[in-house]
Tab-separated table of C-alpha atoms in Angstrom:
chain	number	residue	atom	x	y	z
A	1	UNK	CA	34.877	-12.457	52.213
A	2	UNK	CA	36.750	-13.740	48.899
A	3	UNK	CA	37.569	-10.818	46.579
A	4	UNK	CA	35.161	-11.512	43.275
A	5	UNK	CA	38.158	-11.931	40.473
A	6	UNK	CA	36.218	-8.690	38.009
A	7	UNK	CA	37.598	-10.392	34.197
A	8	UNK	CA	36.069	-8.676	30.880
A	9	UNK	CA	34.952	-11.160	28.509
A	10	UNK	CA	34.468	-10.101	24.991
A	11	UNK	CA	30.837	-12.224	24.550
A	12	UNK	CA	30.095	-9.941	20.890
A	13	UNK	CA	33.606	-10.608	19.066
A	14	UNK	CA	33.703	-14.412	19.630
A	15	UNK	CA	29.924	-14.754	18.168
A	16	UNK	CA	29.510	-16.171	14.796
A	17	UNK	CA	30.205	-14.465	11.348
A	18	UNK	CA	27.053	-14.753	10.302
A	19	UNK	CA	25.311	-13.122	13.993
A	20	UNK	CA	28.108	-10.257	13.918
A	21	UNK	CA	26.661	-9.189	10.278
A	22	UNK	CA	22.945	-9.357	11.768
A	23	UNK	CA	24.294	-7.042	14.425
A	24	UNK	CA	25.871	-4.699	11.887
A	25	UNK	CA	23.401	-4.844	9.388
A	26	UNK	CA	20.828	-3.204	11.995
A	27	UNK	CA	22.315	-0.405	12.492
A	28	UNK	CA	22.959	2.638	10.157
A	29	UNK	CA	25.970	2.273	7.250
A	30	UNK	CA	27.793	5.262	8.919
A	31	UNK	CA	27.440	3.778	12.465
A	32	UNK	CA	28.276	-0.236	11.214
A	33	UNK	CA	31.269	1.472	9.780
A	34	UNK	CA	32.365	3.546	13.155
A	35	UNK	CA	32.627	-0.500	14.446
A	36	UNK	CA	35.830	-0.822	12.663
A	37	UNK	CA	37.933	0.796	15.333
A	38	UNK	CA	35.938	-1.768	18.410
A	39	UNK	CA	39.366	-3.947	17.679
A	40	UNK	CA	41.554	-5.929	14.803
A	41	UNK	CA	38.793	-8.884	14.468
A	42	UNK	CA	36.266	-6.035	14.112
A	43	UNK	CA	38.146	-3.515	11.677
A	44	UNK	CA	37.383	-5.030	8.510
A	45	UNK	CA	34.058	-6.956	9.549
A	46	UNK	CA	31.557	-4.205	8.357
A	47	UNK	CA	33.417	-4.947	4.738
A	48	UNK	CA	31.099	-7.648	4.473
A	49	UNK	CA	27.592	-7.135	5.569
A	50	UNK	CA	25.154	-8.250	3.049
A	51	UNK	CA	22.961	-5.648	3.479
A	52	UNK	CA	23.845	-1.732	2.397
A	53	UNK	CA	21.018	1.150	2.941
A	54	UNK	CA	21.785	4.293	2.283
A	55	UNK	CA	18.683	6.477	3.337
A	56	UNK	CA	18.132	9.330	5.551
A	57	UNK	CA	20.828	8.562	8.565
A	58	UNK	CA	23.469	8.242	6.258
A	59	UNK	CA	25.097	11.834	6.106
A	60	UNK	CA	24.239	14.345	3.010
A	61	UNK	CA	24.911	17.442	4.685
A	62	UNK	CA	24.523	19.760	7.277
A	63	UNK	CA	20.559	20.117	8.147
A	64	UNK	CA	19.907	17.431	5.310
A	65	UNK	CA	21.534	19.767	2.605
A	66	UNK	CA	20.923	18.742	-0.917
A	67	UNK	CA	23.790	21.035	-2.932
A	68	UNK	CA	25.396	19.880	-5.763
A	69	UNK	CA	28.481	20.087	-3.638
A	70	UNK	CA	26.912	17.898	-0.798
A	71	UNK	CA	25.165	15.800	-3.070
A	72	UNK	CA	29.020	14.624	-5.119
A	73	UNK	CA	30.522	14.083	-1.747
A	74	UNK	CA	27.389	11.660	-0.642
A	75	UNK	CA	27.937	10.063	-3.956
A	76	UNK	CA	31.595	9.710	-3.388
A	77	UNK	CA	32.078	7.997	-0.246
A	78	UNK	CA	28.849	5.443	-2.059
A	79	UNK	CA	31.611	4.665	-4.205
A	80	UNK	CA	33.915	4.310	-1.447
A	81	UNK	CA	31.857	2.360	0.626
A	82	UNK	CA	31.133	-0.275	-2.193
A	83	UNK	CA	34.983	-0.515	-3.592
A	84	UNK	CA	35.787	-1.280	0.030
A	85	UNK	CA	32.993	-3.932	0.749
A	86	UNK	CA	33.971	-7.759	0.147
A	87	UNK	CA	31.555	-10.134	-0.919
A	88	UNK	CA	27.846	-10.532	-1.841
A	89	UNK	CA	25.195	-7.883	-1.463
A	90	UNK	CA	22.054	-8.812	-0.996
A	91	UNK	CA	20.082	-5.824	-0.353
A	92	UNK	CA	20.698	-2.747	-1.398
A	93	UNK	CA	18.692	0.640	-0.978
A	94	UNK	CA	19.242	4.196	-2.274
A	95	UNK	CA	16.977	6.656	-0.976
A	96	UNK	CA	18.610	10.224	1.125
A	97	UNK	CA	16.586	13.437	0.075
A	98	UNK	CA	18.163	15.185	-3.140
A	99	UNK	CA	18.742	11.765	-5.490
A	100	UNK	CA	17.856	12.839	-8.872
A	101	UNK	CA	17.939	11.862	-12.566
A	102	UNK	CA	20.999	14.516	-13.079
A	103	UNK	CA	22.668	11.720	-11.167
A	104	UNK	CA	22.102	9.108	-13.854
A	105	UNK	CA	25.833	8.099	-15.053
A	106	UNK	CA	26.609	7.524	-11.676
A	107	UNK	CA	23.808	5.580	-10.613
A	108	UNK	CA	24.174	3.249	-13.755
A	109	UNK	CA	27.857	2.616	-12.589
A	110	UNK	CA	26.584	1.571	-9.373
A	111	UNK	CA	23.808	-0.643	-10.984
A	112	UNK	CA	26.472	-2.162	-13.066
A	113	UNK	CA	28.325	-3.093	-9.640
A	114	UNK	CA	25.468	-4.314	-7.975
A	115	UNK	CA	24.618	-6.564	-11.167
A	116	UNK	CA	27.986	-9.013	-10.195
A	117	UNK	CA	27.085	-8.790	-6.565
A	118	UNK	CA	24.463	-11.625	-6.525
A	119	UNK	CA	21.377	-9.104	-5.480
A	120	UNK	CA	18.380	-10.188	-4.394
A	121	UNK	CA	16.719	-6.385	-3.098
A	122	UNK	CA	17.238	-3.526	-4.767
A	123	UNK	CA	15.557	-0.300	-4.251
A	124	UNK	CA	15.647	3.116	-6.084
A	125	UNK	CA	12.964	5.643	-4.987
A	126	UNK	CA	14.444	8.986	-6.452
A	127	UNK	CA	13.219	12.503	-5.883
A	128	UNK	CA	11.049	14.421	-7.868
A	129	UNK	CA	12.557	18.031	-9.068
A	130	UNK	CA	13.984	18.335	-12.409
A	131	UNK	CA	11.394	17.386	-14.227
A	132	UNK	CA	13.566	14.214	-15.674
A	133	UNK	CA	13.180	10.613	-14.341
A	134	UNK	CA	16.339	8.342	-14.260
A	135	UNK	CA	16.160	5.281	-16.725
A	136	UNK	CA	16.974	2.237	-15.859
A	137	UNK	CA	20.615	0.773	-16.869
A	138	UNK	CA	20.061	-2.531	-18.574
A	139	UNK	CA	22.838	-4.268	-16.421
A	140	UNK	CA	20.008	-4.456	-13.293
A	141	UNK	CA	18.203	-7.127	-15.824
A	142	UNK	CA	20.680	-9.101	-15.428
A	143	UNK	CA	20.276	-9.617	-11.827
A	144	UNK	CA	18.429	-13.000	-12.106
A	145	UNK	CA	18.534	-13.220	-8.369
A	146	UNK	CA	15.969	-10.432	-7.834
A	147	UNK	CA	13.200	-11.652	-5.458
A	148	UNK	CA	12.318	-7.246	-4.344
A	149	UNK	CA	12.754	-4.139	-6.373
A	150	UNK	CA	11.221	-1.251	-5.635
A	151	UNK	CA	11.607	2.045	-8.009
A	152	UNK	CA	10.147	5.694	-7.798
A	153	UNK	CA	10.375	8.598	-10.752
A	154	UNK	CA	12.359	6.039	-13.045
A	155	UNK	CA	11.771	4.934	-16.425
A	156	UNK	CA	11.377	1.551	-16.698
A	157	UNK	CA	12.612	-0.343	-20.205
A	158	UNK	CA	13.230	-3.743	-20.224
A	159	UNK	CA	15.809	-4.237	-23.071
A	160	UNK	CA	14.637	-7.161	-25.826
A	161	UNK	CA	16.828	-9.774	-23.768
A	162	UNK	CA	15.635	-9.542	-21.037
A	163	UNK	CA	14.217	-13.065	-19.784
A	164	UNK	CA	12.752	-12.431	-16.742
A	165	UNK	CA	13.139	-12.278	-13.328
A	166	UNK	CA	12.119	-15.979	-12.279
A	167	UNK	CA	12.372	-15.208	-8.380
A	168	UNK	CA	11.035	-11.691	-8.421
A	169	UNK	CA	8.521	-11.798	-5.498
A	170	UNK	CA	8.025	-8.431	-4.498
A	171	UNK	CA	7.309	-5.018	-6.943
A	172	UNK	CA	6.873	-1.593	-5.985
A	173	UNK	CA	6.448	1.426	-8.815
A	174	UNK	CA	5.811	4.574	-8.200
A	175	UNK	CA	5.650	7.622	-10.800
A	176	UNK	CA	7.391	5.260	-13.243
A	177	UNK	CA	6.961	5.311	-16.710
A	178	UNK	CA	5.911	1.986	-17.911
A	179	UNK	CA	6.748	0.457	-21.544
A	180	UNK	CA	4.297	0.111	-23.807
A	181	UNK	CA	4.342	-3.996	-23.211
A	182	UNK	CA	4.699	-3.934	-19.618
A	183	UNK	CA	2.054	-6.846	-19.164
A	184	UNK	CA	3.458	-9.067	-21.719
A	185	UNK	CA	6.955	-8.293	-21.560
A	186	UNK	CA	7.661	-7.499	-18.457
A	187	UNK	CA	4.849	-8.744	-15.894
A	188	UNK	CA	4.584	-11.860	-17.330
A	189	UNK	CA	8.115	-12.717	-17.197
A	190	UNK	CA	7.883	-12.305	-13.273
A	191	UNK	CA	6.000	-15.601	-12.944
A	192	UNK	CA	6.853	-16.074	-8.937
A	193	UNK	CA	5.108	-12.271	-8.204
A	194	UNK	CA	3.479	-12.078	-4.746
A	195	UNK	CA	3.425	-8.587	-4.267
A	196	UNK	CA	2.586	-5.757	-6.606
A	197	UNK	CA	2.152	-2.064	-6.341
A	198	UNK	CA	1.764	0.237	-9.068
A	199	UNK	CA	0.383	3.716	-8.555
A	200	UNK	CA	0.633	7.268	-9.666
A	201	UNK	CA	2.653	6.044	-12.826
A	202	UNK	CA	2.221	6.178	-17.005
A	203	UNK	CA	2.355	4.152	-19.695
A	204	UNK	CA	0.430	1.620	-20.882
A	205	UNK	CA	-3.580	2.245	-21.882
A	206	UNK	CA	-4.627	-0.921	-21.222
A	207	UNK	CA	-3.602	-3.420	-18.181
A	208	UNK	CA	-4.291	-6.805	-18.798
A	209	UNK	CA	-2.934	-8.635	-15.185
A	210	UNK	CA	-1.652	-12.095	-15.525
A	211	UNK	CA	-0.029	-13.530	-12.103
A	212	UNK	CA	-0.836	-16.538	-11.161
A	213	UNK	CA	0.916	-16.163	-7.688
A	214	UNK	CA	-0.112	-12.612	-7.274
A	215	UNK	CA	-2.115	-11.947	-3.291
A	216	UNK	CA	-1.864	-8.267	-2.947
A	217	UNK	CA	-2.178	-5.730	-5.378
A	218	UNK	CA	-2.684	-2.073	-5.011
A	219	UNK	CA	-3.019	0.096	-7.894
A	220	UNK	CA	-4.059	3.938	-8.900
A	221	UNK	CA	-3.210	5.325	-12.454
A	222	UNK	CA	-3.113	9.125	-13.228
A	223	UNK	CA	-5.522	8.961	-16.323
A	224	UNK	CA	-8.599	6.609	-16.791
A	225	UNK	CA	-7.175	3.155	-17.672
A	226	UNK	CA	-8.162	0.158	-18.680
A	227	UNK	CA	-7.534	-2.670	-16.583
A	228	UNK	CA	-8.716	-6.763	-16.130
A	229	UNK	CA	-7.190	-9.583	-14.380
A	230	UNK	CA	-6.621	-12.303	-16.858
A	231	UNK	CA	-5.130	-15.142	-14.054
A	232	UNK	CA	-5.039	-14.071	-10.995
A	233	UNK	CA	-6.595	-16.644	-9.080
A	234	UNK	CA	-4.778	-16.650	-5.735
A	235	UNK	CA	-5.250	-12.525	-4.930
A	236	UNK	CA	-6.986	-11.956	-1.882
A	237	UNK	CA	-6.162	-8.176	-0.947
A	238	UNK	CA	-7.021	-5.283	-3.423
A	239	UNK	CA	-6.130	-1.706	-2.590
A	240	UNK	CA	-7.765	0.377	-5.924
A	241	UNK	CA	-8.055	4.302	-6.859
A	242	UNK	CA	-8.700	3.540	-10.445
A	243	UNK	CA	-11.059	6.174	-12.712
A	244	UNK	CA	-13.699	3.708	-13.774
A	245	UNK	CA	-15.647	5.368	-16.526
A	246	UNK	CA	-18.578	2.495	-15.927
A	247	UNK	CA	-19.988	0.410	-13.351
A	248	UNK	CA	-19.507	-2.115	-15.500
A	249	UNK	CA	-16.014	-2.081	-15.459
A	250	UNK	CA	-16.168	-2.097	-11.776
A	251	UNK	CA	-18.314	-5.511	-11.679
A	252	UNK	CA	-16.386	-7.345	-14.346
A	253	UNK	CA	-13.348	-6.645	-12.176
A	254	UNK	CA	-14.740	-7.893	-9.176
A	255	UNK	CA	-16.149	-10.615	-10.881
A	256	UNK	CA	-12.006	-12.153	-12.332
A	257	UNK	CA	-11.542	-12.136	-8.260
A	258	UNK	CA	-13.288	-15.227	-6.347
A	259	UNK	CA	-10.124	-15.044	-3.800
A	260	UNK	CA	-10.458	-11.909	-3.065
A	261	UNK	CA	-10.846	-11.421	0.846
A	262	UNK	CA	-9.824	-7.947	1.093
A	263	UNK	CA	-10.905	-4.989	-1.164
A	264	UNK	CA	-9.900	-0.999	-0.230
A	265	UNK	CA	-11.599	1.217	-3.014
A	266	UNK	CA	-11.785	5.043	-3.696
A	267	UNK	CA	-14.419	6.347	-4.548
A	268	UNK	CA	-13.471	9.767	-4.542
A	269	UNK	CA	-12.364	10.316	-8.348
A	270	UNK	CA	-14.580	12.604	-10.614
A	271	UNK	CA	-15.506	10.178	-12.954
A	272	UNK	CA	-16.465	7.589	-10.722
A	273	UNK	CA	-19.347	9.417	-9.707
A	274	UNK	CA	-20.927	9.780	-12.989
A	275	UNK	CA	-21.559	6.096	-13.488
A	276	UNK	CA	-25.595	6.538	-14.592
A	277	UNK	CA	-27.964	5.417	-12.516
A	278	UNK	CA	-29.221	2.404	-14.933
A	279	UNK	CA	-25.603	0.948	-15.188
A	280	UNK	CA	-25.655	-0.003	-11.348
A	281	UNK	CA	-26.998	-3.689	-10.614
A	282	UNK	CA	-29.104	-4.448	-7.225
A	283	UNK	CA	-26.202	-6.729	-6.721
A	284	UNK	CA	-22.874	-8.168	-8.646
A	285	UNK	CA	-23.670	-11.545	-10.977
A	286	UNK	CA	-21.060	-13.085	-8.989
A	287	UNK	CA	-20.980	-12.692	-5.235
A	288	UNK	CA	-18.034	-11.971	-3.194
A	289	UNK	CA	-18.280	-15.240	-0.821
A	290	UNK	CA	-14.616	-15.026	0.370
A	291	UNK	CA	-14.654	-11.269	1.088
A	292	UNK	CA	-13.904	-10.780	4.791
A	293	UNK	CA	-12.540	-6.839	5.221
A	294	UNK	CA	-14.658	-3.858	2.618
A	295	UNK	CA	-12.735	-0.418	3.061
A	296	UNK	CA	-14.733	2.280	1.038
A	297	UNK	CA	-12.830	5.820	0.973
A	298	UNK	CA	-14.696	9.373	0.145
A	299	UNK	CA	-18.354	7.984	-0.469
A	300	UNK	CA	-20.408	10.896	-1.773
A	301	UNK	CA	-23.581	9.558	-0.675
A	302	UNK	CA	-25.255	12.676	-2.554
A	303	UNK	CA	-24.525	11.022	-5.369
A	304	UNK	CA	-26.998	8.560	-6.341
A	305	UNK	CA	-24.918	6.195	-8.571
A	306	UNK	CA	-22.045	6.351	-5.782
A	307	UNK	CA	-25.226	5.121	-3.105
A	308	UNK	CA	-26.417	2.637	-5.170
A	309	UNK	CA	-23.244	1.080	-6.144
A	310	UNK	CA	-22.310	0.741	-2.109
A	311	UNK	CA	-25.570	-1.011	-1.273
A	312	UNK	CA	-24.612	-3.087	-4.125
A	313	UNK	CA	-21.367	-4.694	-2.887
A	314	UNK	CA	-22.734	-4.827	0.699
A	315	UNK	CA	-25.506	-7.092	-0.314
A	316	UNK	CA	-23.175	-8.892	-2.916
A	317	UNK	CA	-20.704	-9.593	0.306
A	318	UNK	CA	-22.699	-11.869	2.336
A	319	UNK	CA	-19.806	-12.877	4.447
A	320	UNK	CA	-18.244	-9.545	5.361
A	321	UNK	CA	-16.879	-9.196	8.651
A	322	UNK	CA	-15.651	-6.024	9.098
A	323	UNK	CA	-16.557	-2.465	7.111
A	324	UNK	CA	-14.910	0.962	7.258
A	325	UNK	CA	-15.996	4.067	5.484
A	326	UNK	CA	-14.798	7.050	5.034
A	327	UNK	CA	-17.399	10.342	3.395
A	328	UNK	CA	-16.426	12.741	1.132
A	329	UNK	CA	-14.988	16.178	2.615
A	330	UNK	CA	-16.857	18.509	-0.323
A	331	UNK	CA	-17.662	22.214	0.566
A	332	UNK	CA	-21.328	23.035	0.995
A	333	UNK	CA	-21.299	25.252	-2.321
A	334	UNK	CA	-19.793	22.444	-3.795
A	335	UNK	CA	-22.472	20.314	-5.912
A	336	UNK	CA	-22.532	16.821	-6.167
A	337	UNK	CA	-22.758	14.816	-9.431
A	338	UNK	CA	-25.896	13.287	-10.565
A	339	UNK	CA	-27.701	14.390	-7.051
A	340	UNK	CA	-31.465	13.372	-6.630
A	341	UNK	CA	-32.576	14.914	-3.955
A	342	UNK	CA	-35.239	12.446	-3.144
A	343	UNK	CA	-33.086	9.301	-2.303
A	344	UNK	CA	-30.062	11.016	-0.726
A	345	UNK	CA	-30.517	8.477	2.576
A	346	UNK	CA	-28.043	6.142	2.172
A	347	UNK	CA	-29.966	4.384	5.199
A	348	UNK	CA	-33.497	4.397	3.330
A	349	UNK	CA	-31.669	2.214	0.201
A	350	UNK	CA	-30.313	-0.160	2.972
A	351	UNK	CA	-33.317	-0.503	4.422
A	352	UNK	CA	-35.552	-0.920	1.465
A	353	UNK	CA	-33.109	-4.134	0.219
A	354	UNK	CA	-33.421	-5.057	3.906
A	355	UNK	CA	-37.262	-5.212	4.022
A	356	UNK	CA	-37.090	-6.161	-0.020
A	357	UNK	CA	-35.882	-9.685	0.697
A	358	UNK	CA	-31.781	-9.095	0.954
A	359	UNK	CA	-32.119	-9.393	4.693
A	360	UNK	CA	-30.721	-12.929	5.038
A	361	UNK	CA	-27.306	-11.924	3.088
A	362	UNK	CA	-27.047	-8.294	4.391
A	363	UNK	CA	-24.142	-7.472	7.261
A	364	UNK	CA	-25.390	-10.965	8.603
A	365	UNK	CA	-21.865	-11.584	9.646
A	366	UNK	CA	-20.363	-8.880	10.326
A	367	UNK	CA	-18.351	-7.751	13.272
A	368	UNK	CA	-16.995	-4.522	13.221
A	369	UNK	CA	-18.003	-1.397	11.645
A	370	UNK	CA	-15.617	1.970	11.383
A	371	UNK	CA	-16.217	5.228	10.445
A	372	UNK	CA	-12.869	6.783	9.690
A	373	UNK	CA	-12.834	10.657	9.900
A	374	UNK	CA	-16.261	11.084	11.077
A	375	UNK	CA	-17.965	14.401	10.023
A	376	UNK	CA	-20.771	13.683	12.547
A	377	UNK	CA	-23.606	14.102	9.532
A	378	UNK	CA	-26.863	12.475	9.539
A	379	UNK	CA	-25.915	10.483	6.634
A	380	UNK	CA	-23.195	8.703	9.406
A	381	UNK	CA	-26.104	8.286	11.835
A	382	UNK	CA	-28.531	6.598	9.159
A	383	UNK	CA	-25.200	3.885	9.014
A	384	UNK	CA	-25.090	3.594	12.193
A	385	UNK	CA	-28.697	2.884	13.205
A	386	UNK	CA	-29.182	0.845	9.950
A	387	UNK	CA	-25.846	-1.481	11.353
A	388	UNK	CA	-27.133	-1.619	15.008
A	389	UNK	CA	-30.383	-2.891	14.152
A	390	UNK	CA	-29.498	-5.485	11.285
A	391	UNK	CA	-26.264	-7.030	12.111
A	392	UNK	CA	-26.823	-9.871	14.547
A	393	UNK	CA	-23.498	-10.432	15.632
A	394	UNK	CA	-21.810	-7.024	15.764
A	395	UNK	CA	-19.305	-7.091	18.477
A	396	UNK	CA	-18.054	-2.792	17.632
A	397	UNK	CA	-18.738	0.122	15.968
A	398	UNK	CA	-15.662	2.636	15.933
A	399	UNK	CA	-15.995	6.027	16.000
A	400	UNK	CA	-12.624	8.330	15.520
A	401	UNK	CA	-12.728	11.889	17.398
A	402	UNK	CA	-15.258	14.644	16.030
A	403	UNK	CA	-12.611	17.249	15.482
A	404	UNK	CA	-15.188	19.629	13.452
A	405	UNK	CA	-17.664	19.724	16.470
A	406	UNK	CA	-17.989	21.708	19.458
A	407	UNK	CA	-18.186	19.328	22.523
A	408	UNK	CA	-22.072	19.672	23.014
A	409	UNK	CA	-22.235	19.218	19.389
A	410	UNK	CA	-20.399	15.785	20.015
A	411	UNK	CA	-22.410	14.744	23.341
A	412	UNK	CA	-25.746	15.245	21.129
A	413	UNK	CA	-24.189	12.609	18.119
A	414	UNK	CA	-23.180	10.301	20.782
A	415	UNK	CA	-26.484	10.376	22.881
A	416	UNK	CA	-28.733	10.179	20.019
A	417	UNK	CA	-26.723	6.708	18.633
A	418	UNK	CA	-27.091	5.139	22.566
A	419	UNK	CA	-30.977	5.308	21.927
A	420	UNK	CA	-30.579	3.289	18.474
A	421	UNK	CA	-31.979	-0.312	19.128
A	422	UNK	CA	-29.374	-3.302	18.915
A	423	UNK	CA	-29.949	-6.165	16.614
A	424	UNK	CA	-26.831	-7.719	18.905
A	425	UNK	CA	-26.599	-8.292	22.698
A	426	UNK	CA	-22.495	-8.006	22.180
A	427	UNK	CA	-22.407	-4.560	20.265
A	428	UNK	CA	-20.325	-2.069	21.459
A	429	UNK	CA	-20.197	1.683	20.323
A	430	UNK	CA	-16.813	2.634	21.088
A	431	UNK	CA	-15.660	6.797	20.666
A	432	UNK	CA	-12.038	7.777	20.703
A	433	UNK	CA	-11.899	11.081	22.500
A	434	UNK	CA	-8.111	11.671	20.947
């Protein structure tokens, strides 16, 4: 039998530049850096990745030490890292454990660096701890090229030059401290904007939204805010935890949307609970044809207003497909705001709109229905019978693991929904055990 010749071929080194940095850019900086000693063709090739990420796998110290000591050497071989790389960098991201303002100076020179790099992605989320937030060097407006930038504890200032950034497509702020004209000097200077997310930051009073490419916005502010979308006509997914002081805040909101497809909103914030009970509408002037996907979080249906105000946007939805809840983990002793004990049955006000003539635009379309973090309460059972027995073509009904309850506590929740009657042939309760 002929001997089979065994020859190494080297199929990684001979593949092109531009494959042997999509190779290197996947793995960690201190690993794509290791590669250097693979051979000659590969000793300098990490030198020119477009990509650098500096986040938890790249070495601070040992057991993820955060010393001043540590934390100067981590900053050091940055800087040795960057005065070694040749050529554009396109991404670059910032973010191991101890990254504070105190570390300012020498985060502005490596802003200024990145600034004649051609950068597209830049990200700085820095650590919370002294108190301080790092403010932005003014060379990073320069960086026309910009389409991501995503920021956390900074200060944000754009300087009086600043013209814009035209590609900016993606923007992420968290804990940031906004200028005073953020909307009009900042936000409207980012005309391409896809993507926005501001939450848990300061600043501005009033939010007045202009994005006329804007699809997905999530936003929660610290204090109660005012906020309105002046042109946004293409958003389709809103995430919200916003302190409304007034439903009618709430329904002129909803009613700058008609994209909207996709609305997540919190309900758990103090003063959206005391809305008064006159201020709700039976249903919004405007109804949400296009909205597909209604996520409500910490419904307090002992709250009247809070009630009320879900029935509305159910019956203002008439094409909803799929809904998730989630009620509102308050101790017994704990009293709810505005309670009226005689209309606490979230499933009575459903059913009184039913039999009251909103039938023929109430869960008519929908398809799934989720309870996230079931308590097992009765409230949850009023849903769930008032679902089964009105939605014609519910296909499931999800229902996460009842932690809180023994397991003959869970056996008689589960038994008394299979006697509920089923509006659809096709509806399925489905229980996750774990």
């Amino acid at each position: 039998m002929a001997r089979v010749r065994e020859t190494s071929v080297d199929r990684i080194t001979n593949l092109p530049v531009d494959v042997l940095n999509r190779i290197l850019v996947l793995l960690p900086i201190k690993d794509a850096a290791k590669t250097s000693i693979l051979s000659t063709k590969w000793r300098h090739q990490w030198r020119s990745i477009p990509e650098l990420v500096f986040d938890g796998s790249f070495p601070v110290g040992p057991g993820g030490s955060t010393s001043t000591s540590m934390m100067n050497k981590t900053m050091f071989n940055i800087f040795k890292a960057l005065l070694l790389h040749d050529g554009p960098i396109k991404k670059f991201v910032i973010a191991f454990p101890g990254l504070r303002s105190c570390y300012g100076n020498a985060i502005d020179e490596i802003v200024l660096y990145l600034s004649q790099r051609h950068l597209e992605e830049f990200a700085l989320p820095c650590a919370a701890g002294d108190g301080q937030k790092y403010k932005l060097h003014s060379s990073l407006f320069t960086c026309l090229q910009l389409n991501m930038l995503r920021l956390r504890h900074c200060e944000l200032g754009q300087p009086s030059w600043f013209v814009g950034f035209g590609k900016l497509m993606s923007l992420v702020l968290m804990s940031v401290t906004l200028p005073s004209d953020f909307c009009e000097n900042f936000l409207l200077k980012c005309p391409m904007l896809k993507r926005l997310r501001v939450t848990d930051c300061d600043g501005p009073s009033n939010l007045e939204i202009v994005a006329p490419r804007l699809v997905w916005f999530r936003f929660s502010y610290r204090d109660p805010q005012k906020i309105c979308f002046k042109c946004t006509p293409l958003l389709v997914c809103l995430r919200l935890c916003w302190n409304f002081e007034k439903t009618a805040d709430m329904v002129a909101l909803l009613a700058s949307l008609p994209a909207l497809k996709e609305f997540h909103v919190d309900f758990g914030l103090p003063q959206n609970i005391a809305v008064g009970v006159s201020d709700v509408p039976s249903r919004l002037p405007a109804p949400l044809h296009r909205l597909k996907r209604l996520h409500t979080w910490d419904l307090d249906f002992r709250s009247l207003e809070t009630a009320r105000f879900f029935v509305c946007l159910i019956i203002s939805s008439p094409n909803l497909r799929e809904l998730t809840i989630k009620l509102h983990r308050s101790k017994p002793s704990q009293p709810a705001a505005n309670r009226d004990a005689t209309t606490t049955s979230i499933g009575s006000l459903l059913e009184a709109e039913y039999r009251h003539g909103s039938g023929d635009c109430l869960l008519q379309k929908l398809r799934v229905f989720r309870i996230e973090k079931c308590l097992g309460t009765q409230v949850e059972l009023d849903l769930v019978k008032f679902v089964l027995a009105t939605a014609p073509v519910l296909e499931r009904i999800h229902i996460p693991p009842l932690r809180k309850l023994s397991s003959g506590k869970v056996i008689e929740f589960m038994k008394e929904i299979m006697k509920y009657k089923r509006l659809s042939k096709e509806a399925m309760v489905i229980y996750k055990s774990k």
